[in-house]
CSV table of C-alpha atoms and ligand atoms in Angstrom, one decimal:
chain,number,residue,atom,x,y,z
A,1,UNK,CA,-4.2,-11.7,0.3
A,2,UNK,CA,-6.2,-12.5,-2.5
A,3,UNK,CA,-7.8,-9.3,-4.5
A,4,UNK,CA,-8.2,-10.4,-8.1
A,5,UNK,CA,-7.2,-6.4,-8.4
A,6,UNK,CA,-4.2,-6.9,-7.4
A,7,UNK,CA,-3.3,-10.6,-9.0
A,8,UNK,CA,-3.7,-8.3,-12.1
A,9,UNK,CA,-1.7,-5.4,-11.2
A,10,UNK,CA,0.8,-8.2,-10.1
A,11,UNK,CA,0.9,-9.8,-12.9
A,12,UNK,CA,1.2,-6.9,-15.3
A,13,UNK,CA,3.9,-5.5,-13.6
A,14,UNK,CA,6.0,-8.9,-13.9
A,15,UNK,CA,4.6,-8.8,-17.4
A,16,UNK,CA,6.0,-5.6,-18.6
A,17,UNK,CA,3.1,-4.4,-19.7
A,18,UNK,CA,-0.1,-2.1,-18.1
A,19,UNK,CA,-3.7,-2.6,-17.9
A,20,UNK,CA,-6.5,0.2,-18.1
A,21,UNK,CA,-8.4,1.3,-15.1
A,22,UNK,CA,-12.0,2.0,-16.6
A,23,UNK,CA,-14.0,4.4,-14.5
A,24,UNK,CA,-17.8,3.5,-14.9
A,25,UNK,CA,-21.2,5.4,-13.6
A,26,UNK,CA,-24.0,3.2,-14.9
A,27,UNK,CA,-25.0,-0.3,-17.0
A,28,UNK,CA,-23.9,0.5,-20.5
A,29,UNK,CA,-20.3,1.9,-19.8
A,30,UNK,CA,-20.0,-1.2,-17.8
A,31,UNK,CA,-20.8,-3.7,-20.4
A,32,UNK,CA,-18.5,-1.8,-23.0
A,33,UNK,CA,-15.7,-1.9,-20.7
A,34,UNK,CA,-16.4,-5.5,-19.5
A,35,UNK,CA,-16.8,-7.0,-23.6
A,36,UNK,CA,-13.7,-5.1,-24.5
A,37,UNK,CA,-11.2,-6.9,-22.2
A,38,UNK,CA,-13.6,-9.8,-23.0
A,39,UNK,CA,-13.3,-9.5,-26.8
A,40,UNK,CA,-9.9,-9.0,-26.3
A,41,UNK,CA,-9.4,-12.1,-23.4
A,42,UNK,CA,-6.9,-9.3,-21.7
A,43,UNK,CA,-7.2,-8.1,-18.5
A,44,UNK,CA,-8.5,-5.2,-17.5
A,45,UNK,CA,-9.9,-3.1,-14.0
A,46,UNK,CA,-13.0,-1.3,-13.8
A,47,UNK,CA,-13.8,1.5,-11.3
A,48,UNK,CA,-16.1,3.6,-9.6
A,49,UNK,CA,-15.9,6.9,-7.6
A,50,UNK,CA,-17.7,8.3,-4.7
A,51,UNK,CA,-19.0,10.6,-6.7
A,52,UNK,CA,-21.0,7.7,-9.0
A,53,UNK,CA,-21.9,6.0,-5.2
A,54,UNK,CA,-23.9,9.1,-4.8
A,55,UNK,CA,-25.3,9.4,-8.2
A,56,UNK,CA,-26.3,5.3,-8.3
A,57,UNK,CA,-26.0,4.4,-5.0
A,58,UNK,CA,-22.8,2.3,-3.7
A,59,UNK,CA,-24.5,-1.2,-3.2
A,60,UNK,CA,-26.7,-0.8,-6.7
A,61,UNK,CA,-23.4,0.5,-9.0
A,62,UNK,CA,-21.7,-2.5,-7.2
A,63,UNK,CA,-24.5,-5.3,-7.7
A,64,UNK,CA,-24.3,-3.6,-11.4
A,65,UNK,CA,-20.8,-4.5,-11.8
A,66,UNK,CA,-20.5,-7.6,-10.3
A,67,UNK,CA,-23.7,-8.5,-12.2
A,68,UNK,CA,-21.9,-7.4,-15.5
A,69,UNK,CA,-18.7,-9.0,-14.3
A,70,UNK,CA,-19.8,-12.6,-13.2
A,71,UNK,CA,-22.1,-13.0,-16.9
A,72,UNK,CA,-18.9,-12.6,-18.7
A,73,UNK,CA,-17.6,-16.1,-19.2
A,74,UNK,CA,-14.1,-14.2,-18.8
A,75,UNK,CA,-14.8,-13.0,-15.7
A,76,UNK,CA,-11.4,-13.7,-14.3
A,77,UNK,CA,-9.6,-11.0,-16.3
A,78,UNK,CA,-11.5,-8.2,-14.9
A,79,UNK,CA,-10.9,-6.9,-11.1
A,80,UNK,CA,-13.5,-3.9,-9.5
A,81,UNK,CA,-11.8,-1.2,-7.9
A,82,UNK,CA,-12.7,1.9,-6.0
A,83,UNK,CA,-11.5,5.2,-7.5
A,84,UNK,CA,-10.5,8.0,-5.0
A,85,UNK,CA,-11.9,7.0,-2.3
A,86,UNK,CA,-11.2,9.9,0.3
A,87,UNK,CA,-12.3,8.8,4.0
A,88,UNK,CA,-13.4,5.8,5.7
A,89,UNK,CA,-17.2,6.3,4.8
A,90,UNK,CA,-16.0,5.8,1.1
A,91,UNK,CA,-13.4,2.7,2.1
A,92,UNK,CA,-16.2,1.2,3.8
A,93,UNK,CA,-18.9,1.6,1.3
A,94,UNK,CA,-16.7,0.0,-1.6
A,95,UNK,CA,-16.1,-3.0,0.7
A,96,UNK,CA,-18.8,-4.1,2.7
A,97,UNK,CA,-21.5,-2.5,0.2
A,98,UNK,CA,-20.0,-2.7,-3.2
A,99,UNK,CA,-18.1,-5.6,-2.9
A,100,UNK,CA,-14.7,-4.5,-4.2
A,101,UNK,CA,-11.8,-5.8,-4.8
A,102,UNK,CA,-9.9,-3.1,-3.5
A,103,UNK,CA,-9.9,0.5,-3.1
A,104,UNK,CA,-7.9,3.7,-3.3
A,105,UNK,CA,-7.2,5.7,-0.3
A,106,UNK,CA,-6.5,9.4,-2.0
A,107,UNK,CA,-5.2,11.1,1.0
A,108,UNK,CA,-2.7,12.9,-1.4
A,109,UNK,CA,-4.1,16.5,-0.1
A,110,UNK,CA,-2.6,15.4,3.8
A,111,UNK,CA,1.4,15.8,4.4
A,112,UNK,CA,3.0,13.2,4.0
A,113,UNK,CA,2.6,12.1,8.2
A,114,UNK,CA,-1.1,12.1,7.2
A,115,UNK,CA,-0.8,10.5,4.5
A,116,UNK,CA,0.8,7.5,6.0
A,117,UNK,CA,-1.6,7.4,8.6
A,118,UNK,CA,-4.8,7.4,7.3
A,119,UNK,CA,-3.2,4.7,4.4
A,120,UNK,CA,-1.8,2.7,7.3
A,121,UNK,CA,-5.8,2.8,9.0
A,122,UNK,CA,-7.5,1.9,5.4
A,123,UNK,CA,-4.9,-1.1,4.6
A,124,UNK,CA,-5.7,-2.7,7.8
A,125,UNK,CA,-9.0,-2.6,7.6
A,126,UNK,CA,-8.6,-3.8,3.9
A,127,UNK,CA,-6.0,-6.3,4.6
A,128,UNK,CA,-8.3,-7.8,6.9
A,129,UNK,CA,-10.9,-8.2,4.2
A,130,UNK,CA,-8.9,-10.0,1.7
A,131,UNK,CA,-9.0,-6.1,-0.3
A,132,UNK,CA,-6.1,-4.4,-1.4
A,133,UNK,CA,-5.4,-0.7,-1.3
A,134,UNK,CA,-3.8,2.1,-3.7
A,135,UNK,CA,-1.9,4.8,-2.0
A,136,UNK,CA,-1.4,8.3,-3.4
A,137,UNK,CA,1.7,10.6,-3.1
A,138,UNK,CA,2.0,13.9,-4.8
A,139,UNK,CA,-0.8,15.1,-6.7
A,140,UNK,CA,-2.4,14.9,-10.0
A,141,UNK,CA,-4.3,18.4,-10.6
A,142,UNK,CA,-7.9,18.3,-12.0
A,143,UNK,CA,-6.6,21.4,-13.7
A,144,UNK,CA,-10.0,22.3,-14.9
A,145,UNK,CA,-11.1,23.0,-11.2
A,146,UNK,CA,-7.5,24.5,-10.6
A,147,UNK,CA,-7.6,29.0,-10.4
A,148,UNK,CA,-3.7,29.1,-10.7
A,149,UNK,CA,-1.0,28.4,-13.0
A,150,UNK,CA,0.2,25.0,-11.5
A,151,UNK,CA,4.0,24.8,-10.0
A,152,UNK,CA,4.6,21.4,-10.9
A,153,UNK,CA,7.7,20.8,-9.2
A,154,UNK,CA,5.0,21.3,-5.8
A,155,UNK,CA,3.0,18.4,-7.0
A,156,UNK,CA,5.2,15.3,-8.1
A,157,UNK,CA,6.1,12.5,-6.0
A,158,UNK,CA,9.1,12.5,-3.5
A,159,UNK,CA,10.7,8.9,-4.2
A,160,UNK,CA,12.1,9.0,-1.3
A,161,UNK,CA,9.0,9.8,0.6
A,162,UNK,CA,7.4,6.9,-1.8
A,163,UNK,CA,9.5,4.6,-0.3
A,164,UNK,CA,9.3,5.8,3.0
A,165,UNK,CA,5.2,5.6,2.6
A,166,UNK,CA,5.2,2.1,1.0
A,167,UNK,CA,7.3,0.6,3.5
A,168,UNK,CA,5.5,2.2,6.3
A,169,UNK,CA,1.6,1.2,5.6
A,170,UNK,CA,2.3,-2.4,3.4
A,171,UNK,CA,0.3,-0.4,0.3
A,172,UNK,CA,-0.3,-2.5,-2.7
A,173,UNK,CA,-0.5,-0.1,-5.2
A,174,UNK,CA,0.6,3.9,-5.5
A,175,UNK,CA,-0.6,6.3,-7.6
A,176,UNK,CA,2.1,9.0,-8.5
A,177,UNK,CA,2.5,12.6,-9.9
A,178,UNK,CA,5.2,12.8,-12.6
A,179,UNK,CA,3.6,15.9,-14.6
A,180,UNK,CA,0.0,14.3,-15.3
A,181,UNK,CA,-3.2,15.9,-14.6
A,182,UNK,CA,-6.9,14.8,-14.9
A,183,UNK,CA,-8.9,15.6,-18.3
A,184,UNK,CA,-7.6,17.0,-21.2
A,185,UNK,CA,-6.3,19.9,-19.8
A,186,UNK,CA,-3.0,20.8,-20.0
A,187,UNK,CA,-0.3,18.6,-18.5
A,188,UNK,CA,3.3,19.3,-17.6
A,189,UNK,CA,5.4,19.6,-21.3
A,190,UNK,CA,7.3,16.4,-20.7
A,191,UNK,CA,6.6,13.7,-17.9
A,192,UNK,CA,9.1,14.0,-15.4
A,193,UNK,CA,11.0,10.7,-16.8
A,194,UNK,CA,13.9,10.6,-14.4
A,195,UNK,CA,11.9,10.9,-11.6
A,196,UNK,CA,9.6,7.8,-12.6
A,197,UNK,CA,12.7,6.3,-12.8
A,198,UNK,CA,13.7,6.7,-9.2
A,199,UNK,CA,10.6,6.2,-7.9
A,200,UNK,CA,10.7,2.7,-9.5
A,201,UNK,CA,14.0,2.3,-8.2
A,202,UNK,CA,13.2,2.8,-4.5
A,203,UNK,CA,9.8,0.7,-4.6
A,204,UNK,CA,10.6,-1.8,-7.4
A,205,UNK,CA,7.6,-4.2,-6.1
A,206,UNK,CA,4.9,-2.0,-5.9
A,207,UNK,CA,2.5,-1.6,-9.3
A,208,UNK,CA,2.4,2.1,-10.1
A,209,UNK,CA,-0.4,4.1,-11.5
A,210,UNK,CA,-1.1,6.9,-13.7
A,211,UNK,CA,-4.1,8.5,-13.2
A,212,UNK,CA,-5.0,11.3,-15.8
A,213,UNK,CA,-4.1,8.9,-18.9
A,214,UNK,CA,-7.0,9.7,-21.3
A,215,UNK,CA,-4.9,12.2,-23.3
A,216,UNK,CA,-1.7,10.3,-23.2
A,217,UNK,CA,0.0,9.5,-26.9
A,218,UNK,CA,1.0,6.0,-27.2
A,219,UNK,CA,4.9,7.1,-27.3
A,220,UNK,CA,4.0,8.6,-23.7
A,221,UNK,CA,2.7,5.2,-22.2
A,222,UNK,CA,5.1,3.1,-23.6
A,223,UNK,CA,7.8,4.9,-22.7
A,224,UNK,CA,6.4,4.5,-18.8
A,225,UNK,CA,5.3,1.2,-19.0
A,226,UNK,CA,9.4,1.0,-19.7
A,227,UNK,CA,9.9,2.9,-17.1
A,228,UNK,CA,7.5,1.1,-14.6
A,229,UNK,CA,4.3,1.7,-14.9
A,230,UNK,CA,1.6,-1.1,-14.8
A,231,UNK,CA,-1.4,0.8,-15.1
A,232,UNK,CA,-3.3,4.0,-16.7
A,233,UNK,CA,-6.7,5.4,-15.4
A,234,UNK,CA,-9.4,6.2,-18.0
A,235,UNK,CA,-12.2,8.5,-17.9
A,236,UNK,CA,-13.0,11.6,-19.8
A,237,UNK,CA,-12.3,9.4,-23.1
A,238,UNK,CA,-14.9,7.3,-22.2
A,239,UNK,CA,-16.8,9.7,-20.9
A,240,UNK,CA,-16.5,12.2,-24.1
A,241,UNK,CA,-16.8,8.7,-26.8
A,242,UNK,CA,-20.4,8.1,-24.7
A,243,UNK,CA,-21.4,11.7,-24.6
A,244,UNK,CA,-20.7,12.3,-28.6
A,245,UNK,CA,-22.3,9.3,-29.4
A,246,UNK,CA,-25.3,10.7,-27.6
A,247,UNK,CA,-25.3,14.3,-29.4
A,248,UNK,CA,-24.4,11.9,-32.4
A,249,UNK,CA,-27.8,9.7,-32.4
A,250,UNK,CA,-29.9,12.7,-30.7
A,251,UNK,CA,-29.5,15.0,-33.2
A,252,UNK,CA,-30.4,18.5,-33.4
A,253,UNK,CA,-34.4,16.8,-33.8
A,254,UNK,CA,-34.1,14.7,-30.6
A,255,UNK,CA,-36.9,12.6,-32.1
A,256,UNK,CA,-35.6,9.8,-30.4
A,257,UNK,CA,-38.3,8.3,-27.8
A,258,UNK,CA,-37.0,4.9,-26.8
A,259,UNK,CA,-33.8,5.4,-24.9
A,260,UNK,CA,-32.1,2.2,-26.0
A,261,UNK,CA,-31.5,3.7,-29.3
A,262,UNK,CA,-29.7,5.9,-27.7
A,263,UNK,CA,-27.7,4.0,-25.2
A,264,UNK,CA,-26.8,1.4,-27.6
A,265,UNK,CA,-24.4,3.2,-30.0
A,266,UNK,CA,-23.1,4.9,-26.3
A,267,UNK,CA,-22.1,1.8,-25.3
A,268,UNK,CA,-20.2,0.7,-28.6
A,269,UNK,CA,-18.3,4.0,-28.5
A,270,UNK,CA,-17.3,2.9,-25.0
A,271,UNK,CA,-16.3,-0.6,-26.1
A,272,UNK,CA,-14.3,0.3,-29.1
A,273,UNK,CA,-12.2,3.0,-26.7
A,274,UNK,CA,-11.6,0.6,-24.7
A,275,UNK,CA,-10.5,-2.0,-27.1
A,276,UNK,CA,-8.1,0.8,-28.6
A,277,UNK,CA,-6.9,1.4,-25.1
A,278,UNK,CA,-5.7,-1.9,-23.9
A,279,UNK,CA,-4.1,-2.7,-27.6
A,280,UNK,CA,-2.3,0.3,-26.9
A,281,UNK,CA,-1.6,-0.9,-23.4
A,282,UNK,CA,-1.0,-4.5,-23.4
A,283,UNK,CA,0.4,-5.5,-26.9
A,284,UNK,CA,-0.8,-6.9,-30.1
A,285,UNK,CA,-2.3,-10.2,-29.5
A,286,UNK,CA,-6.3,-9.3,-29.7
A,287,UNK,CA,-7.7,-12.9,-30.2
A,288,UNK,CA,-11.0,-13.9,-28.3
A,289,UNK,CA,-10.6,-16.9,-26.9
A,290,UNK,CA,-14.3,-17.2,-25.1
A,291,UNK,CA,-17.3,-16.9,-26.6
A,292,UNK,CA,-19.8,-14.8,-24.5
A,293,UNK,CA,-22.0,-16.6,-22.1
A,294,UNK,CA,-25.5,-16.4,-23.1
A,295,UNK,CA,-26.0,-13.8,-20.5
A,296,UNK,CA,-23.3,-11.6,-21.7
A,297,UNK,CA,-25.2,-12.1,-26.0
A,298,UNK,CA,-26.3,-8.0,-25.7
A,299,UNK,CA,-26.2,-7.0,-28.9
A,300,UNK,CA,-23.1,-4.2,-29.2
A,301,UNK,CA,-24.9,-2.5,-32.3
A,302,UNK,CA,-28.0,-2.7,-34.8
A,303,UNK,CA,-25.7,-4.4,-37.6
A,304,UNK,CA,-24.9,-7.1,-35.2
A,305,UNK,CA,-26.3,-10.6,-35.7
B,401,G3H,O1,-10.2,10.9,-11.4
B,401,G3H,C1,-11.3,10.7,-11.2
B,401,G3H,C2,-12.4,11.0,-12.1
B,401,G3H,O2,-12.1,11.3,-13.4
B,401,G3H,C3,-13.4,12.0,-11.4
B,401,G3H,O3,-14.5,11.3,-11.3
B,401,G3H,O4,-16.4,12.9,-11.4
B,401,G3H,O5,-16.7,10.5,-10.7
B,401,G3H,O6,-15.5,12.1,-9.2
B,401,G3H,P1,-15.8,11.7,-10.6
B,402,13P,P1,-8.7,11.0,-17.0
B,402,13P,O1,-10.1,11.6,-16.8
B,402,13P,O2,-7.7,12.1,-17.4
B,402,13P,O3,-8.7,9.9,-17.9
B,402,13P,O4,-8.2,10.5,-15.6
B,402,13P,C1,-8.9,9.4,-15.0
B,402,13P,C2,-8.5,9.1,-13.6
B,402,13P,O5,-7.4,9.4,-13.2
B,402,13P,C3,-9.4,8.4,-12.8
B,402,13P,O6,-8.9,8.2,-11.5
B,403,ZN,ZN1,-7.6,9.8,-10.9
């Protein structure tokens, strides 16, 4: 199968090191992301939920993408991924409409029989398309939407039940619990290292992902890329670096009438995150190597030439 996806995930996890997973919603976060793993010629994924299909549409948010994607002269080094995708209206979407290179099938909410079912159903279909498919088991709380105190020791991933999924459905990719949550909210005191461990143990060839990364300290994701992980979702840093840039340039006048003025400095916030987030990802090397197509010449910011 060939997902550029997972030729990354691949690649990073014979590498030793991990790549971001960007989520994006709209044009601007897009080509922040995109010119950062450009700037930087390192690879990097970007993403999009069901809940941005809904807000952009799935086939417009994908022509977007791709559209961002394909200008970049270093088009190669980024792969377009569906974020939690939760049924087979999503899996579809992101495939036939979007025109991903693969997809995540969250069914982490299912026991574990469920689990393996519906992942088994989404990596045919998938695996028939060339697309490649992340798996979830155990669960990474969006504590902000949680009521009650959270028993971690409920939510981490089995590794033997990790191996017992993986070997069962052919997934590419899995997402796993080890103390993380979504946002900046407030995670499990230490990652559950030992258990990373084992989980890498059992499933040595399949990439693993931590989802909830924005708040993670640099000791934190070096010590699991050690330990085996290949890649770190991103979104409420990106999220919060385009929002404050937005209060920033507003200002409490919110004279402001053409919106590019506005979106402009967004999308630099974005593209600097970024750039700080696959340094501290994927080492110290941060020489472009390819200049940007004439497509890709948007000026970042008003000091640019
Ligand atoms: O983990 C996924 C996202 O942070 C939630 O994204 O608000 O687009 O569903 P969403
Ligand atoms: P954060 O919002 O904590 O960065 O998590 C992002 C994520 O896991 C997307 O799937
Ligand atoms: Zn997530």
């Amino acid at each position: 199968m060939r997902s550029k996806t997972i030729e990354i995930l691949t690649n990073a996890m014979k590498g030793g090191y991990a790549v971001g997973a960007f989520n994006t919603f709209n044009l601007e976060m897009t080509q922040g992301i995109v010119r950062a793993a450009h700037d930087l010629n390192k690879p990097c994924i970007i993403q999009a939920t069901p809940s941005t299909f809904r807000y952009a549409g799935c086939r417009v948010i994908g022509k977007v993408v791709r559209g961002v994607i394909e200008a970049d002269s270093n088009s190669n080094l980024v792969g377009f991924h569906l974020d939690h995708g939760k049924n087979l209206d999503d899996i579809m979407c992101a495939i036939e409409e979007a025109k991903m290179d693969s997809v995540m099938i969250d069914a982490s909410l299912m026991s574990l029989r469920e689990n393996i079912s519906m992942t088994k159903r989404v990596v045919d279909y998938a695996h028939e398309r060339g697309v490649a498919v992340q798996a979830e088991l155990g669960k990474v709380p969006y504590i902000g939407r949680e009521e009650q105190a959270i028993d971690w020791e409920e939510l981490m991933t089995n590794p033997e039940e990790a191996r017992e999924l993986v070997e069962l459905t052919g997934v590419d990719a899995l997402a796993i619990g080890i103390g993380n949550a979504h946002g900046f909210f407030q995670e499990r005191s230490e990652p559950d290292w030992e258990r990373l461990a084992r989980i890498k143990e059992l499933v040595p060839n399949t990439p693993l992902i931590m989802h909830g990364a924005s708040d993670w300290s640099r000791e934190k994701i070096q010590k699991a890329i050690k330990l085996g992980v290949s890649c770190f979702n991103i979104d409420t840093d990106n999220r919060v670096a385009f929002v404050t840039s937005i209060c920033q340039t507003v200002g409490p006048k919110c004279d402001v009438t053409d919106p590019r003025k506005i979106l402009k400095p967004a999308r630099k916030a974005v593209y600097e995150k970024v750039k700080e987030k696959i340094e501290m990802f994927n080492g110290f090397e941060v020489e472009s190597k390819a200049e940007p197509t004439e497509q890709v010449k948007y000026q970042l910011s008003d000091t640019e030439e």
